[in-house]
mmCIF file of C-alpha atoms and ligand atoms in Angstrom:
data_model
loop_
_atom_site.group_PDB
_atom_site.id
_atom_site.type_symbol
_atom_site.label_atom_id
_atom_site.label_comp_id
_atom_site.label_asym_id
_atom_site.label_seq_id
_atom_site.Cartn_x
_atom_site.Cartn_y
_atom_site.Cartn_z
ATOM 1 C CA UNK A 604 -5.559 25.248 -7.561
ATOM 2 C CA UNK A 605 -3.185 24.298 -4.769
ATOM 3 C CA UNK A 606 -1.122 21.222 -5.574
ATOM 4 C CA UNK A 607 2.063 19.582 -4.457
ATOM 5 C CA UNK A 608 4.675 19.917 -7.198
ATOM 6 C CA UNK A 609 7.879 17.920 -7.587
ATOM 7 C CA UNK A 610 10.247 20.065 -9.654
ATOM 8 C CA UNK A 611 13.501 18.259 -8.827
ATOM 9 C CA UNK A 612 14.235 14.823 -7.412
ATOM 10 C CA UNK A 613 15.894 14.919 -4.009
ATOM 11 C CA UNK A 614 16.251 12.684 -0.940
ATOM 12 C CA UNK A 615 15.174 15.546 1.376
ATOM 13 C CA UNK A 616 12.137 16.888 -0.562
ATOM 14 C CA UNK A 617 13.984 20.150 -1.316
ATOM 15 C CA UNK A 618 12.695 19.948 -4.903
ATOM 16 C CA UNK A 619 9.047 19.667 -3.815
ATOM 17 C CA UNK A 620 6.722 22.554 -2.880
ATOM 18 C CA UNK A 621 3.062 23.493 -2.521
ATOM 19 C CA UNK A 622 2.304 25.432 -5.719
ATOM 20 C CA UNK A 623 -0.525 27.412 -7.319
ATOM 21 C CA UNK A 624 -1.274 25.682 -10.608
ATOM 22 C CA UNK A 625 -3.991 26.108 -13.237
ATOM 23 C CA UNK A 626 -6.894 23.708 -12.684
ATOM 24 C CA UNK A 627 -6.386 20.589 -14.830
ATOM 25 C CA UNK A 628 -8.538 20.302 -17.958
ATOM 26 C CA UNK A 629 -10.157 16.965 -18.743
ATOM 27 C CA UNK A 630 -10.314 15.451 -22.236
ATOM 28 C CA UNK A 631 -13.492 13.771 -23.528
ATOM 29 C CA UNK A 632 -14.001 10.490 -21.686
ATOM 30 C CA UNK A 633 -12.074 11.631 -18.620
ATOM 31 C CA UNK A 634 -13.400 12.761 -15.244
ATOM 32 C CA UNK A 635 -12.522 15.936 -13.354
ATOM 33 C CA UNK A 636 -12.527 15.181 -9.631
ATOM 34 C CA UNK A 637 -12.529 17.586 -6.694
ATOM 35 C CA UNK A 638 -10.133 15.826 -4.360
ATOM 36 C CA UNK A 639 -11.303 15.489 -0.743
ATOM 37 C CA UNK A 640 -8.552 13.185 0.510
ATOM 38 C CA UNK A 641 -5.336 11.680 -0.774
ATOM 39 C CA UNK A 642 -3.457 8.971 1.099
ATOM 40 C CA UNK A 643 0.299 8.698 1.207
ATOM 41 C CA UNK A 644 1.982 5.538 -0.065
ATOM 42 C CA UNK A 645 5.632 4.549 0.103
ATOM 43 C CA UNK A 646 5.937 4.815 -3.710
ATOM 44 C CA UNK A 647 4.995 8.542 -3.398
ATOM 45 C CA UNK A 648 8.035 9.010 -1.197
ATOM 46 C CA UNK A 649 10.244 7.012 -3.571
ATOM 47 C CA UNK A 650 8.988 8.955 -6.597
ATOM 48 C CA UNK A 651 9.984 12.322 -5.072
ATOM 49 C CA UNK A 652 13.499 10.870 -4.763
ATOM 50 C CA UNK A 653 13.629 9.226 -8.215
ATOM 51 C CA UNK A 654 13.969 5.821 -6.528
ATOM 52 C CA UNK A 655 10.766 4.224 -7.832
ATOM 53 C CA UNK A 656 10.605 2.008 -10.912
ATOM 54 C CA UNK A 657 8.132 4.464 -12.500
ATOM 55 C CA UNK A 658 9.806 7.843 -13.075
ATOM 56 C CA UNK A 659 7.334 10.535 -14.198
ATOM 57 C CA UNK A 660 8.793 13.425 -16.215
ATOM 58 C CA UNK A 661 9.444 16.579 -14.161
ATOM 59 C CA UNK A 662 7.635 18.552 -12.955
ATOM 60 C CA UNK A 663 4.821 16.358 -11.680
ATOM 61 C CA UNK A 664 2.082 16.388 -9.062
ATOM 62 C CA UNK A 665 2.599 13.344 -6.819
ATOM 63 C CA UNK A 666 -0.117 11.173 -5.313
ATOM 64 C CA UNK A 667 -1.125 7.631 -6.178
ATOM 65 C CA UNK A 668 -4.605 7.592 -4.744
ATOM 66 C CA UNK A 669 -7.468 9.911 -3.982
ATOM 67 C CA UNK A 670 -11.088 10.116 -2.947
ATOM 68 C CA UNK A 671 -13.363 12.935 -4.034
ATOM 69 C CA UNK A 672 -16.364 14.151 -5.986
ATOM 70 C CA UNK A 673 -16.747 14.084 -9.752
ATOM 71 C CA UNK A 674 -17.346 17.664 -10.914
ATOM 72 C CA UNK A 675 -17.180 17.165 -14.705
ATOM 73 C CA UNK A 676 -17.860 14.116 -16.869
ATOM 74 C CA UNK A 677 -19.192 13.237 -20.332
ATOM 75 C CA UNK A 678 -22.961 13.097 -20.516
ATOM 76 C CA UNK A 679 -24.004 9.488 -19.993
ATOM 77 C CA UNK A 680 -20.878 8.748 -17.944
ATOM 78 C CA UNK A 681 -21.293 6.017 -15.291
ATOM 79 C CA UNK A 682 -19.777 8.620 -12.922
ATOM 80 C CA UNK A 683 -21.932 11.762 -13.374
ATOM 81 C CA UNK A 684 -21.086 14.981 -11.478
ATOM 82 C CA UNK A 685 -21.725 14.520 -7.768
ATOM 83 C CA UNK A 686 -20.598 10.872 -7.697
ATOM 84 C CA UNK A 687 -18.219 10.059 -4.845
ATOM 85 C CA UNK A 688 -15.261 8.139 -6.273
ATOM 86 C CA UNK A 689 -11.925 6.735 -5.131
ATOM 87 C CA UNK A 690 -8.899 5.372 -6.930
ATOM 88 C CA UNK A 691 -6.339 7.089 -9.092
ATOM 89 C CA UNK A 692 -3.287 6.414 -11.118
ATOM 90 C CA UNK A 693 0.429 6.819 -10.479
ATOM 91 C CA UNK A 694 0.469 10.603 -9.922
ATOM 92 C CA UNK A 695 -1.761 13.646 -9.546
ATOM 93 C CA UNK A 696 -3.729 12.927 -6.366
ATOM 94 C CA UNK A 697 -2.095 15.517 -4.060
ATOM 95 C CA UNK A 698 -3.983 18.493 -5.458
ATOM 96 C CA UNK A 699 -7.337 20.227 -5.169
ATOM 97 C CA UNK A 700 -8.429 18.813 -8.536
ATOM 98 C CA UNK A 701 -7.343 15.776 -10.531
ATOM 99 C CA UNK A 702 -8.197 14.374 -13.948
ATOM 100 C CA UNK A 703 -8.696 10.604 -13.933
ATOM 101 C CA UNK A 704 -9.725 7.894 -16.357
ATOM 102 C CA UNK A 705 -13.100 6.303 -15.469
ATOM 103 C CA UNK A 706 -11.397 2.885 -15.447
ATOM 104 C CA UNK A 707 -9.105 3.936 -12.613
ATOM 105 C CA UNK A 708 -11.862 4.871 -10.128
ATOM 106 C CA UNK A 709 -14.750 3.189 -8.337
ATOM 107 C CA UNK A 710 -17.793 4.502 -6.503
ATOM 108 C CA UNK A 711 -17.290 5.025 -2.764
ATOM 109 C CA UNK A 712 -19.699 2.771 -0.867
ATOM 110 C CA UNK A 713 -22.209 4.569 1.369
ATOM 111 C CA UNK A 714 -20.890 5.033 4.863
ATOM 112 C CA UNK A 715 -17.227 5.113 3.860
ATOM 113 C CA UNK A 716 -15.489 8.438 4.530
ATOM 114 C CA UNK A 717 -13.232 10.122 1.971
ATOM 115 C CA UNK A 718 -10.059 9.445 4.036
ATOM 116 C CA UNK A 719 -10.998 5.762 4.397
ATOM 117 C CA UNK A 720 -11.813 5.459 0.688
ATOM 118 C CA UNK A 721 -8.514 7.130 -0.248
ATOM 119 C CA UNK A 722 -6.755 4.467 1.834
ATOM 120 C CA UNK A 723 -8.472 1.492 0.244
ATOM 121 C CA UNK A 724 -6.956 1.102 -3.203
ATOM 122 C CA UNK A 725 -3.218 0.506 -3.112
ATOM 123 C CA UNK A 726 -2.934 -1.119 0.309
ATOM 124 C CA UNK A 727 -5.818 -3.609 0.201
ATOM 125 C CA UNK A 728 -5.555 -4.366 -3.516
ATOM 126 C CA UNK A 729 -1.860 -5.152 -3.030
ATOM 127 C CA UNK A 730 -2.643 -7.286 0.013
ATOM 128 C CA UNK A 731 -5.448 -9.130 -1.797
ATOM 129 C CA UNK A 732 -3.415 -9.703 -4.970
ATOM 130 C CA UNK A 733 -0.517 -11.088 -2.937
ATOM 131 C CA UNK A 734 -2.314 -13.170 -0.319
ATOM 132 C CA UNK A 735 -5.378 -14.426 -2.154
ATOM 133 C CA UNK A 736 -4.706 -14.229 -5.880
ATOM 134 C CA UNK A 737 -1.051 -15.241 -5.924
ATOM 135 C CA UNK A 738 -0.633 -16.786 -2.471
ATOM 136 C CA UNK A 739 -3.849 -18.838 -2.568
ATOM 137 C CA UNK A 740 -4.464 -18.133 1.129
ATOM 138 C CA UNK A 741 -6.720 -20.614 2.937
ATOM 139 C CA UNK A 742 -8.378 -20.394 6.341
ATOM 140 C CA UNK A 743 -6.249 -21.879 9.094
ATOM 141 C CA UNK A 744 -2.909 -21.251 7.371
ATOM 142 C CA UNK A 745 -0.079 -19.458 9.146
ATOM 143 C CA UNK A 746 0.904 -16.145 7.555
ATOM 144 C CA UNK A 747 3.906 -14.036 8.534
ATOM 145 C CA UNK A 748 3.365 -10.365 7.646
ATOM 146 C CA UNK A 749 6.286 -7.941 7.765
ATOM 147 C CA UNK A 750 6.089 -4.155 7.792
ATOM 148 C CA UNK A 751 2.746 -4.687 9.510
ATOM 149 C CA UNK A 752 2.626 -1.155 10.890
ATOM 150 C CA UNK A 753 2.729 0.188 7.314
ATOM 151 C CA UNK A 754 -0.207 0.851 5.041
ATOM 152 C CA UNK A 755 0.195 -2.280 2.939
ATOM 153 C CA UNK A 756 1.292 -4.507 5.847
ATOM 154 C CA UNK A 757 -1.588 -3.521 8.137
ATOM 155 C CA UNK A 758 -4.089 -4.066 5.311
ATOM 156 C CA UNK A 759 -2.590 -7.540 4.789
ATOM 157 C CA UNK A 760 -3.006 -8.366 8.492
ATOM 158 C CA UNK A 761 -6.646 -7.289 8.483
ATOM 159 C CA UNK A 762 -7.434 -9.138 5.263
ATOM 160 C CA UNK A 763 -5.676 -12.347 6.319
ATOM 161 C CA UNK A 764 -7.548 -12.375 9.641
ATOM 162 C CA UNK A 765 -10.879 -11.761 7.841
ATOM 163 C CA UNK A 766 -10.125 -14.786 5.659
ATOM 164 C CA UNK A 767 -9.485 -17.010 8.649
ATOM 165 C CA UNK A 768 -5.688 -17.178 8.619
ATOM 166 C CA UNK A 769 -3.477 -17.279 11.689
ATOM 167 C CA UNK A 770 -1.319 -14.196 11.510
ATOM 168 C CA UNK A 771 2.060 -13.286 12.931
ATOM 169 C CA UNK A 772 2.644 -9.566 12.351
ATOM 170 C CA UNK A 773 6.085 -8.026 12.614
ATOM 171 C CA UNK A 774 7.573 -4.596 13.057
ATOM 172 C CA UNK A 775 11.207 -3.646 12.685
ATOM 173 C CA UNK A 776 10.776 -0.980 15.364
ATOM 174 C CA UNK A 777 10.747 -2.792 18.749
ATOM 175 C CA UNK A 778 9.129 0.249 20.416
ATOM 176 C CA UNK A 779 6.117 -0.161 18.099
ATOM 177 C CA UNK A 780 5.230 -3.727 19.173
ATOM 178 C CA UNK A 781 2.668 -2.653 21.793
ATOM 179 C CA UNK A 782 1.093 0.039 19.586
ATOM 180 C CA UNK A 783 0.813 -2.420 16.717
ATOM 181 C CA UNK A 784 -0.709 -5.051 18.990
ATOM 182 C CA UNK A 785 -3.388 -2.538 19.977
ATOM 183 C CA UNK A 786 -4.034 -1.529 16.347
ATOM 184 C CA UNK A 787 -4.479 -4.930 14.727
ATOM 185 C CA UNK A 788 -6.083 -8.331 15.198
ATOM 186 C CA UNK A 789 -2.965 -10.422 14.556
ATOM 187 C CA UNK A 790 -2.592 -13.593 16.629
ATOM 188 C CA UNK A 791 0.885 -12.415 17.574
ATOM 189 C CA UNK A 792 3.031 -9.335 17.065
ATOM 190 C CA UNK A 793 6.785 -9.810 17.130
ATOM 191 C CA UNK A 794 9.859 -7.754 16.441
ATOM 192 C CA UNK A 795 11.452 -8.567 13.065
ATOM 193 C CA UNK A 796 14.940 -8.038 14.334
ATOM 194 C CA UNK A 797 17.679 -10.662 14.694
ATOM 195 C CA UNK A 798 16.682 -14.355 14.714
ATOM 196 C CA UNK A 799 12.909 -13.973 14.664
ATOM 197 C CA UNK A 800 12.649 -17.537 13.289
ATOM 198 C CA UNK A 801 12.801 -18.753 16.909
ATOM 199 C CA UNK A 802 9.580 -16.874 17.715
ATOM 200 C CA UNK A 803 7.947 -18.177 14.513
ATOM 201 C CA UNK A 804 8.837 -21.780 15.424
ATOM 202 C CA UNK A 805 7.412 -21.342 18.899
ATOM 203 C CA UNK A 806 4.188 -19.679 17.726
ATOM 204 C CA UNK A 807 3.491 -22.186 14.937
ATOM 205 C CA UNK A 808 4.490 -25.233 16.969
ATOM 206 C CA UNK A 809 7.320 -25.851 14.504
ATOM 207 C CA UNK A 810 5.085 -25.809 11.422
ATOM 208 C CA UNK A 811 6.520 -22.503 10.073
ATOM 209 C CA UNK A 812 4.463 -20.271 7.771
ATOM 210 C CA UNK A 813 2.541 -21.126 4.618
ATOM 211 C CA UNK A 814 2.893 -17.561 3.370
ATOM 212 C CA UNK A 815 5.340 -14.798 4.163
ATOM 213 C CA UNK A 816 4.347 -11.290 3.018
ATOM 214 C CA UNK A 817 7.459 -9.144 2.740
ATOM 215 C CA UNK A 818 7.316 -5.420 1.893
ATOM 216 C CA UNK A 819 10.606 -4.786 3.758
ATOM 217 C CA UNK A 820 13.384 -6.927 2.192
ATOM 218 C CA UNK A 821 17.024 -6.943 3.292
ATOM 219 C CA UNK A 822 17.752 -8.753 6.559
ATOM 220 C CA UNK A 823 14.018 -9.379 7.047
ATOM 221 C CA UNK A 824 13.890 -11.280 3.753
ATOM 222 C CA UNK A 825 17.042 -13.248 4.629
ATOM 223 C CA UNK A 826 15.623 -14.447 7.953
ATOM 224 C CA UNK A 827 12.225 -15.073 6.309
ATOM 225 C CA UNK A 828 13.771 -17.760 4.083
ATOM 226 C CA UNK A 829 14.088 -19.725 7.322
ATOM 227 C CA UNK A 830 10.431 -19.191 8.274
ATOM 228 C CA UNK A 831 8.577 -20.616 5.219
ATOM 229 C CA UNK A 832 7.023 -24.075 5.447
ATOM 230 C CA UNK A 833 7.685 -26.759 2.793
ATOM 231 C CA UNK A 834 5.340 -25.949 -0.115
ATOM 232 C CA UNK A 835 4.927 -22.373 1.103
ATOM 233 C CA UNK A 836 5.436 -19.038 -0.653
ATOM 234 C CA UNK A 837 7.632 -16.072 0.182
ATOM 235 C CA UNK A 838 5.847 -13.115 -1.403
ATOM 236 C CA UNK A 839 8.174 -10.261 -2.405
ATOM 237 C CA UNK A 840 6.185 -7.043 -2.076
ATOM 238 C CA UNK A 841 8.796 -4.312 -1.708
ATOM 239 C CA UNK A 842 12.028 -3.059 -0.218
ATOM 240 C CA UNK A 843 11.049 -0.469 2.387
ATOM 241 C CA UNK A 844 14.165 -1.454 4.340
ATOM 242 C CA UNK A 845 16.304 -0.214 1.465
ATOM 243 C CA UNK A 846 18.351 -3.333 0.656
ATOM 244 C CA UNK A 847 17.344 -5.768 -2.069
ATOM 245 C CA UNK A 848 18.286 -9.202 -0.769
ATOM 246 C CA UNK A 849 20.054 -11.962 -2.692
ATOM 247 C CA UNK A 850 19.097 -15.606 -2.355
ATOM 248 C CA UNK A 851 21.031 -18.760 -3.228
ATOM 249 C CA UNK A 852 18.725 -20.932 -5.285
ATOM 250 C CA UNK A 853 19.591 -24.051 -3.290
ATOM 251 C CA UNK A 854 17.634 -22.609 -0.322
ATOM 252 C CA UNK A 855 14.142 -22.661 -1.931
ATOM 253 C CA UNK A 856 15.046 -26.006 -3.508
ATOM 254 C CA UNK A 857 16.114 -27.729 -0.268
ATOM 255 C CA UNK A 858 13.299 -26.173 1.757
ATOM 256 C CA UNK A 859 10.709 -26.636 -0.984
ATOM 257 C CA UNK A 860 9.273 -23.124 -1.050
ATOM 258 C CA UNK A 861 8.693 -20.540 -3.808
ATOM 259 C CA UNK A 862 9.816 -16.936 -3.955
ATOM 260 C CA UNK A 863 7.163 -14.980 -5.840
ATOM 261 C CA UNK A 864 7.274 -11.349 -6.926
ATOM 262 C CA UNK A 865 4.042 -9.380 -6.606
ATOM 263 C CA UNK A 866 3.245 -6.246 -8.627
ATOM 264 C CA UNK A 867 -0.387 -5.573 -7.926
ATOM 265 C CA UNK A 868 -0.841 -2.717 -10.405
ATOM 266 C CA UNK A 869 0.967 -4.481 -13.222
ATOM 267 C CA UNK A 870 -0.925 -7.718 -12.482
ATOM 268 C CA UNK A 871 -4.224 -5.875 -12.992
ATOM 269 C CA UNK A 872 -2.977 -4.258 -16.203
ATOM 270 C CA UNK A 873 -1.839 -7.589 -17.666
ATOM 271 C CA UNK A 874 -4.886 -9.533 -16.482
ATOM 272 C CA UNK A 875 -7.665 -6.901 -16.546
ATOM 273 C CA UNK A 876 -10.464 -9.348 -15.716
ATOM 274 C CA UNK A 877 -8.558 -10.556 -12.624
ATOM 275 C CA UNK A 878 -7.784 -6.940 -11.667
ATOM 276 C CA UNK A 879 -11.491 -6.078 -11.862
ATOM 277 C CA UNK A 880 -12.379 -9.132 -9.761
ATOM 278 C CA UNK A 881 -9.776 -8.228 -7.122
ATOM 279 C CA UNK A 882 -10.969 -4.614 -6.872
ATOM 280 C CA UNK A 883 -14.578 -5.831 -6.631
ATOM 281 C CA UNK A 884 -13.693 -8.289 -3.851
ATOM 282 C CA UNK A 885 -11.951 -5.564 -1.848
ATOM 283 C CA UNK A 886 -14.844 -3.164 -2.413
ATOM 284 C CA UNK A 887 -17.411 -5.755 -1.313
ATOM 285 C CA UNK A 888 -15.518 -6.408 1.926
ATOM 286 C CA UNK A 889 -15.172 -2.666 2.579
ATOM 287 C CA UNK A 890 -18.842 -1.987 1.784
ATOM 288 C CA UNK A 891 -19.808 -4.724 4.253
ATOM 289 C CA UNK A 892 -17.696 -3.026 6.911
ATOM 290 C CA UNK A 893 -15.278 -5.971 7.007
ATOM 291 C CA UNK A 894 -12.241 -3.949 5.989
ATOM 292 C CA UNK A 895 -11.748 -0.651 7.779
ATOM 293 C CA UNK A 896 -8.523 1.202 6.941
ATOM 294 C CA UNK A 897 -6.603 2.233 10.027
ATOM 295 C CA UNK A 898 -5.872 5.932 9.624
ATOM 296 C CA UNK A 899 -3.027 7.105 11.819
ATOM 297 C CA UNK A 900 -3.631 10.791 11.103
ATOM 298 C CA UNK A 901 -5.247 13.196 8.663
ATOM 299 C CA UNK A 902 -3.447 16.442 7.842
ATOM 300 C CA UNK A 903 -4.213 19.391 5.542
ATOM 301 C CA UNK A 904 -2.270 19.289 2.271
ATOM 302 C CA UNK A 905 -0.348 22.368 3.473
ATOM 303 C CA UNK A 906 1.311 20.097 6.070
ATOM 304 C CA UNK A 907 2.527 17.648 3.407
ATOM 305 C CA UNK A 908 6.147 17.927 4.592
ATOM 306 C CA UNK A 909 5.155 16.628 8.049
ATOM 307 C CA UNK A 910 3.296 13.717 6.451
ATOM 308 C CA UNK A 911 6.212 12.681 4.234
ATOM 309 C CA UNK A 912 8.630 13.011 7.188
ATOM 310 C CA UNK A 913 6.377 10.837 9.374
ATOM 311 C CA UNK A 914 6.372 8.112 6.729
ATOM 312 C CA UNK A 915 10.130 8.315 6.147
ATOM 313 C CA UNK A 916 10.668 8.297 9.927
ATOM 314 C CA UNK A 917 8.504 5.145 10.374
ATOM 315 C CA UNK A 918 6.236 6.951 12.861
ATOM 316 C CA UNK A 919 2.962 5.811 11.314
ATOM 317 C CA UNK A 920 0.705 2.876 12.137
ATOM 318 C CA UNK A 921 -1.514 2.371 9.088
ATOM 319 C CA UNK A 922 -2.234 5.233 6.716
ATOM 320 C CA UNK A 923 -1.633 8.961 6.651
ATOM 321 C CA UNK A 924 -4.102 11.090 4.712
ATOM 322 C CA UNK A 925 -3.772 14.593 3.217
ATOM 323 C CA UNK A 926 -6.813 16.817 2.687
ATOM 324 C CA UNK A 927 -6.527 19.632 0.122
HETATM 325 N N1 NAP B 1371 4.344 -4.880 -4.914
HETATM 326 C C1 NAP B 1371 3.335 -4.033 -4.991
HETATM 327 O O1 NAP B 1371 2.433 -4.157 -5.805
HETATM 328 C C2 NAP B 1371 3.326 -2.876 -4.023
HETATM 329 C C3 NAP B 1371 2.224 -2.013 -3.944
HETATM 330 C C4 NAP B 1371 2.262 -0.989 -2.990
HETATM 331 C C5 NAP B 1371 3.390 -0.825 -2.185
HETATM 332 N N2 NAP B 1371 4.450 -1.667 -2.340
HETATM 333 C C6 NAP B 1371 5.651 -1.563 -1.524
HETATM 334 O O2 NAP B 1371 5.336 -1.987 -0.208
HETATM 335 C C7 NAP B 1371 6.220 -1.333 0.705
HETATM 336 C C8 NAP B 1371 5.397 -0.728 1.832
HETATM 337 O O3 NAP B 1371 4.594 0.347 1.329
HETATM 338 P P1 NAP B 1371 3.641 1.157 2.320
HETATM 339 O O4 NAP B 1371 2.908 2.156 1.492
HETATM 340 O O5 NAP B 1371 2.900 0.218 3.195
HETATM 341 O O6 NAP B 1371 4.742 1.926 3.194
HETATM 342 P P2 NAP B 1371 4.682 2.341 4.748
HETATM 343 O O7 NAP B 1371 3.288 2.651 5.124
HETATM 344 O O8 NAP B 1371 5.723 3.375 4.939
HETATM 345 O O9 NAP B 1371 5.115 1.000 5.474
HETATM 346 C C9 NAP B 1371 6.405 0.459 5.354
HETATM 347 C C10 NAP B 1371 6.749 -0.223 6.667
HETATM 348 O O10 NAP B 1371 7.989 -0.891 6.469
HETATM 349 C C11 NAP B 1371 8.704 -0.885 7.690
HETATM 350 N N3 NAP B 1371 10.115 -0.565 7.458
HETATM 351 C C12 NAP B 1371 11.152 -1.380 7.714
HETATM 352 N N4 NAP B 1371 12.294 -0.808 7.406
HETATM 353 C C13 NAP B 1371 12.014 0.420 6.962
HETATM 354 C C14 NAP B 1371 12.806 1.520 6.518
HETATM 355 N N5 NAP B 1371 14.153 1.440 6.472
HETATM 356 N N6 NAP B 1371 12.188 2.666 6.122
HETATM 357 C C15 NAP B 1371 10.853 2.751 6.158
HETATM 358 N N7 NAP B 1371 10.038 1.731 6.576
HETATM 359 C C16 NAP B 1371 10.610 0.590 6.973
HETATM 360 C C17 NAP B 1371 8.071 0.160 8.592
HETATM 361 O O11 NAP B 1371 7.492 -0.534 9.693
HETATM 362 P P3 NAP B 1371 8.260 -0.694 11.084
HETATM 363 O O12 NAP B 1371 8.815 0.655 11.476
HETATM 364 O O13 NAP B 1371 7.174 -1.172 11.967
HETATM 365 O O14 NAP B 1371 9.322 -1.695 10.827
HETATM 366 C C18 NAP B 1371 6.954 0.784 7.769
HETATM 367 O O15 NAP B 1371 5.766 0.942 8.512
HETATM 368 C C19 NAP B 1371 7.027 -0.333 -0.109
HETATM 369 O O16 NAP B 1371 8.293 -0.896 -0.416
HETATM 370 C C20 NAP B 1371 6.211 -0.167 -1.360
HETATM 371 O O17 NAP B 1371 6.996 0.222 -2.466
HETATM 372 C C21 NAP B 1371 4.427 -2.687 -3.226
#
């Protein structure tokens, strides 16, 4: 089968190539899936560079999440051959075939395309875990969402709006403000550069934000500490901006807010019943047509280099999908 293969870690993808590999062989209990779509996530990019907290042994096939058709399963499996499934684990999705554990996939609801299903897991589950499960989001609250043109950020905007929040979405690329405004239902889209607190004060009438969702970090995190309302939460999602910020502990004390780390995957592993409930909630919203992943572009797997470059170059609004 054709598969992307990371043989050496490198910042410029020089250790990654499209390879011909033997088809993977499933063990009893596992599923063999013919992959129809695989969506790119920032951790995929970090893993090819060795910059992600999870470091798979080399060589490895990258790809966090996929959508496809089960082609082999145990008899009596809840996912018999022909079942459309989506999900995945930490690697292996960017290939023509993948072996997955039944617990890491779900059925694709009728009417949802493979590219949309491949874009549902990481982004919306992360957004739901952060905003609803950990953030306790309530209708009417103000939510500031950074990195809103990214996969996770745009999912958070859509979910927060669905749940009745008032959303300020940000982008660190001023030239993307108009495109982002057209792509999402946020109440306002602002540039997260410089003193964006002024815009937050104006938009919220001085109330500031109950929740701040931050997948960017660095200067964006620093300025965000000035945008959280008393009793609010600053949700640490990631560091796409590259710098991990420091915070003096007197700031959350004086301003009465919490800084909370979110690891959606780990949260589900440690609290499996909660993880199942979160995935079910996301699936229900998607099946009802209330969450529709915004797919910036779909490319054949052979054009993987273009896809990775587009993500690294911050060209994308929403998700980018690879089809083997
Ligand atoms: N905590 C969790 O459980 C969890 C789960 C999944 C992902 N994550 C993390 O969430 C972050 C976003 O992931 P994603 O898949 O949504 O990535 P993505 O689609 O590439 O989005 C990241 C966004 O961050 C913004 N950004 C700001 N500075 C950037 C920089 N220097 N380089 C690249 N982007 C920059 C970009 O938007 P603008 O150009 O508009 O500024 C970009 O659209 C990553 O750090 C990822 O590791 C965390």
